[in-house]
mmCIF file of C-alpha atoms in Angstrom:
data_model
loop_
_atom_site.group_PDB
_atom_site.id
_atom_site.type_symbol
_atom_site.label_atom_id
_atom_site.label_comp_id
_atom_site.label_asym_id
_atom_site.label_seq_id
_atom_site.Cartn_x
_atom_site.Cartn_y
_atom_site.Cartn_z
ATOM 1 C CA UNK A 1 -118.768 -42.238 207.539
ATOM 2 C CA UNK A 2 -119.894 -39.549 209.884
ATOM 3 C CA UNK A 3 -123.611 -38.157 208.905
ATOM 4 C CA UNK A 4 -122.266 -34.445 207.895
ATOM 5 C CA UNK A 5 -119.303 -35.726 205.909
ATOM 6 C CA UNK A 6 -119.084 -34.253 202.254
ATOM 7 C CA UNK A 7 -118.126 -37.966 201.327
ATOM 8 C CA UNK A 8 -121.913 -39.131 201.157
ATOM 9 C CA UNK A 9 -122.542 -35.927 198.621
ATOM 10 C CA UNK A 10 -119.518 -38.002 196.380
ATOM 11 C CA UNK A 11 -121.121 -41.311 197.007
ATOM 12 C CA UNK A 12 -124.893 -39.791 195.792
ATOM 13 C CA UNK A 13 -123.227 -38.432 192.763
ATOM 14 C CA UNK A 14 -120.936 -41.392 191.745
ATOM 15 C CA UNK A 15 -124.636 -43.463 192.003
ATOM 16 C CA UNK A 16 -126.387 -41.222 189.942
ATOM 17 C CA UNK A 17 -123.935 -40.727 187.263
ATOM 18 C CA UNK A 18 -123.306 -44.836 187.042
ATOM 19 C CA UNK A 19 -127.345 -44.603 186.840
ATOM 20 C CA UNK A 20 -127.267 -42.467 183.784
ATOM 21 C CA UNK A 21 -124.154 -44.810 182.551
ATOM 22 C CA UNK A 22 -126.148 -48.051 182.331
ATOM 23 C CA UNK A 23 -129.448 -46.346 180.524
ATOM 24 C CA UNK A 24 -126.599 -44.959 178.057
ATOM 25 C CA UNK A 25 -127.713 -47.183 174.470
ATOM 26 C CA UNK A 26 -123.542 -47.440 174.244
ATOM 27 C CA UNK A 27 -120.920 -49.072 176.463
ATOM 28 C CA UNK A 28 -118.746 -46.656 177.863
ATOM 29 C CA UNK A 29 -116.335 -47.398 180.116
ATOM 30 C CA UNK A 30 -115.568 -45.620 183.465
ATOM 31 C CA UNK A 31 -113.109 -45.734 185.860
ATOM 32 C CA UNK A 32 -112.595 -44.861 189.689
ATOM 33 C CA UNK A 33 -109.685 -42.999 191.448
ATOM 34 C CA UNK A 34 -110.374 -41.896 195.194
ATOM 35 C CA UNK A 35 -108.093 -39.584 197.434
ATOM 36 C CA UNK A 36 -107.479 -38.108 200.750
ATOM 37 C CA UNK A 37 -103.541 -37.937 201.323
ATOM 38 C CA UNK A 38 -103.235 -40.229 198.921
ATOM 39 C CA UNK A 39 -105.009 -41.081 195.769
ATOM 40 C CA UNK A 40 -106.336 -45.041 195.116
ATOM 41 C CA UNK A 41 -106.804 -46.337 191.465
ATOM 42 C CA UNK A 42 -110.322 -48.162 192.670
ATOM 43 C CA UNK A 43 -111.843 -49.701 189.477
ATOM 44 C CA UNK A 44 -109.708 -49.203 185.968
ATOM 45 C CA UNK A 45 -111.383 -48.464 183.260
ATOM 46 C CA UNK A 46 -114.434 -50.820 182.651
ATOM 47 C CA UNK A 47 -117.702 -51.484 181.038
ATOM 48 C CA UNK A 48 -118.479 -53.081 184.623
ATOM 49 C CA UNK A 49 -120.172 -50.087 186.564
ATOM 50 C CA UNK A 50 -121.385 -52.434 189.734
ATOM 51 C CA UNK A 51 -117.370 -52.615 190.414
ATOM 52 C CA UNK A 52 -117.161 -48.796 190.990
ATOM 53 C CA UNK A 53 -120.580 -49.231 193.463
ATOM 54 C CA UNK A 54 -118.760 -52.103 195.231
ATOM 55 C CA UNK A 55 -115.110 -49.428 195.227
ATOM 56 C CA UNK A 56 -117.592 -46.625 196.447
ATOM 57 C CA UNK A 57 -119.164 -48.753 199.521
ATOM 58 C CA UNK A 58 -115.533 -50.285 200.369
ATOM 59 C CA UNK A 59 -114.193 -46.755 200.821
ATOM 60 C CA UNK A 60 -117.565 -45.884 202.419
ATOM 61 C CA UNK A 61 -116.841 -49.153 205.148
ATOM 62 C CA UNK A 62 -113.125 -47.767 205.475
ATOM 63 C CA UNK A 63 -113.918 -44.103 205.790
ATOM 64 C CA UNK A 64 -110.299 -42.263 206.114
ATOM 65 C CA UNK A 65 -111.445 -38.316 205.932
ATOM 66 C CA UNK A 66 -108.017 -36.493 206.356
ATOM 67 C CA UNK A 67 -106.314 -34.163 203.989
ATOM 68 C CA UNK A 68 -107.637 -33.755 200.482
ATOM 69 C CA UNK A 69 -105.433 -34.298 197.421
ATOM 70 C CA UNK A 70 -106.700 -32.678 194.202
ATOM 71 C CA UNK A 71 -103.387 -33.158 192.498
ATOM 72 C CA UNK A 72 -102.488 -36.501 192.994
ATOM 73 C CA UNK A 73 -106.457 -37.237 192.309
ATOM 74 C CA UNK A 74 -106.258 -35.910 188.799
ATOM 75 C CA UNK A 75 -102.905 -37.719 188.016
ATOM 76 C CA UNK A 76 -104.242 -40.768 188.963
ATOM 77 C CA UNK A 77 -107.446 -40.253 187.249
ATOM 78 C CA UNK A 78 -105.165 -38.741 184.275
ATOM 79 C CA UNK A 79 -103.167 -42.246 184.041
ATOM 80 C CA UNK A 80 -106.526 -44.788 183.987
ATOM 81 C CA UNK A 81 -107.804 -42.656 181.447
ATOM 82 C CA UNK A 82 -104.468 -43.026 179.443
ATOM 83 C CA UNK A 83 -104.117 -46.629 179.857
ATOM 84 C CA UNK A 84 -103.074 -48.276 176.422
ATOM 85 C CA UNK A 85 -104.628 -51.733 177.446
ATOM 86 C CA UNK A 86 -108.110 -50.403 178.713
ATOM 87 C CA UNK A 87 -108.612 -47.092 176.496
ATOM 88 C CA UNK A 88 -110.237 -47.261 173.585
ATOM 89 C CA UNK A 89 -107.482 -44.837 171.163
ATOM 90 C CA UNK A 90 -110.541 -43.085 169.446
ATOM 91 C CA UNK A 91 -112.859 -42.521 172.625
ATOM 92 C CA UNK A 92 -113.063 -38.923 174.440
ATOM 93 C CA UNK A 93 -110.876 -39.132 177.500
ATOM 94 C CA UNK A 94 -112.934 -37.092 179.888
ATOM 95 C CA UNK A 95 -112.849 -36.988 183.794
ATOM 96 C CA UNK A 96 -115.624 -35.421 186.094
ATOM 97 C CA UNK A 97 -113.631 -34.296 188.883
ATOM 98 C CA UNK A 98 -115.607 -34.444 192.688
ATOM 99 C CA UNK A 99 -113.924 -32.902 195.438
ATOM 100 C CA UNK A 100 -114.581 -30.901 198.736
ATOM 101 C CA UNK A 101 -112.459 -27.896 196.730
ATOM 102 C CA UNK A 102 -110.312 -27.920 199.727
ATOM 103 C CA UNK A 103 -106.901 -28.451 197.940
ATOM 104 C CA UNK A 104 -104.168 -29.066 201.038
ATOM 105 C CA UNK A 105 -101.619 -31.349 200.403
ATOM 106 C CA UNK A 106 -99.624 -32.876 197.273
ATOM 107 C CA UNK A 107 -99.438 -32.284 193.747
ATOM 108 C CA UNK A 108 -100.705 -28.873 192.501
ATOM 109 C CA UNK A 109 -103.962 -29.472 191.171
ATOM 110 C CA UNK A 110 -103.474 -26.617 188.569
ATOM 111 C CA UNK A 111 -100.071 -28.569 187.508
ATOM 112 C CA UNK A 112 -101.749 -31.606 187.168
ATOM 113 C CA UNK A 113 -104.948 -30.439 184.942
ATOM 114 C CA UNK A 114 -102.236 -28.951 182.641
ATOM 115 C CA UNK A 115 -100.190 -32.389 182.303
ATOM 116 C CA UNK A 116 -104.065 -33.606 181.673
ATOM 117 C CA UNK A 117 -104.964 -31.255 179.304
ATOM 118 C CA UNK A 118 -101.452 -31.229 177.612
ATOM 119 C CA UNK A 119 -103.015 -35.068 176.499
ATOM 120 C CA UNK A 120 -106.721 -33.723 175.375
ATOM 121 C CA UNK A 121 -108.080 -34.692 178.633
ATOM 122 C CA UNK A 122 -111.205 -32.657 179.668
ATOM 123 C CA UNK A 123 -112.123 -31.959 182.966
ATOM 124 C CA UNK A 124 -114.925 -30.786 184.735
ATOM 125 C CA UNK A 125 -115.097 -30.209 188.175
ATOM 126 C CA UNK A 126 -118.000 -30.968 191.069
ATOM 127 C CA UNK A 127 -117.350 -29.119 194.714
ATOM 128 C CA UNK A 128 -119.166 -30.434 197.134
ATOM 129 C CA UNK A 129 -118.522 -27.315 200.213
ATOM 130 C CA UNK A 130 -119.413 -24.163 200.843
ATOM 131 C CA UNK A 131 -115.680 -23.653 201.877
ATOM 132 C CA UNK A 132 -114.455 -24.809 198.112
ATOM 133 C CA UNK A 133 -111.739 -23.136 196.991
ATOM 134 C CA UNK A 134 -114.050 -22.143 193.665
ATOM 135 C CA UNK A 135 -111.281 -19.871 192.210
ATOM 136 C CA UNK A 136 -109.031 -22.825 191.748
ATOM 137 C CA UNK A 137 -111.656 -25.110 190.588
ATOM 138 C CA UNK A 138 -112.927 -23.356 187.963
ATOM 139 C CA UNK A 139 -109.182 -23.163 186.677
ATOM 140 C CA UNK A 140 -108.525 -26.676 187.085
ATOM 141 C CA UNK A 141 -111.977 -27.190 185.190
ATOM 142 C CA UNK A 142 -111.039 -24.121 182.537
ATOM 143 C CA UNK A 143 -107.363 -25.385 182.063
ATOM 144 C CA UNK A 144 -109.093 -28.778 181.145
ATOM 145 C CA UNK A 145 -111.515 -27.426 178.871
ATOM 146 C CA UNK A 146 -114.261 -28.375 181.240
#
C-alpha cells in the first residue's frame, strides 16, 4: 500500500471499530465487503472479528487502488447483512459505509442505499478525502437513515 493511500485511513478505522466490537458486553456480529472496480464479500457475517483483521491485512498485502465502487459496495454489504443463514431476523441491520467519496464506476450509490433502505437498512457513511464527493454521501447516508 503506498504511504499516502486513503486505504490505511480504512484499515485504522476497521481496527478501531472491531476494538470497540470485542469490549461490546454482547456478541454482535459484523461482516466485511471491500471494493475498488469490484466489490469482495471478505468475512460474512460473524461473531469472529480477528477474520475481518486477517480480510483487512490480505487486501492490505494485495493492494489494488483503481476505481472506486460505492454502488456495488453497498449491494454487497446490503446482501451479507440480509443473509437468512447468518442474520439474526430481530437484530438492527446497520452498515457503516467507508469510502474515499470518489464514486466513479458501477452501480449508483444513491440507487443502491434506496434498495438498502427499501429493507430497513441504515447507513452511515465515513469519507476518508478532501476530494469526497460530500453532497452524495450525505444522501447515500440520509436515504439510509444514517
Amino acid at each position: 500500500v503506498p504511504p499516502e493511500a486513503r486505504w490505511l485511513d480504512a484499515v485504522d478505522a476497521v481496527k478501531s471499530f472491531l476494538t470497540l466490537m470485542e469490549n461490546s458486553f454482547q456478541k454482535e456480529r459484523v461482516s466485511l465487503s471491500t471494493y475498488n472496480e469490484l466489490p469482495f464479500l471478505d468475512s460474512p457475517l460473524s461473531d469472529r472479528y480477528d477474520s475481518m483483521r486477517y480480510a483487512m491485512q490480505f487486501r492490505s498485502m494485495a493492494y489494488l487502488g483503481g476505481a472506486t465502487n460505492v454502488g456495488d459496495g453497498i449491494q454487497t454489504g446490503h446482501l451479507s447483512l440480509s443473509d437468512s443463514f447468518r442474520a439474526r431476523p430481530w437484530a438492527t441491520r446497520v452498515m457503516i459505509l467507508l469510502t474515499d467519496g470518489i464514486h466513479n464506476t458501477g452501480t449508483d450509490p444513491i440507487e443502491a442505499a434506496k434498495r438498502a433502505a427499501k429493507e430497513n437498512i441504515t447507513i452511515y457513511t465515513i469519507t476518508f478525502s478532501n476530494e469526497a464527493d460530500q453532497a452524495r454521501m450525505r444522501e447515500v447516508a440520509k436515504i439510509g437513515a444514517g
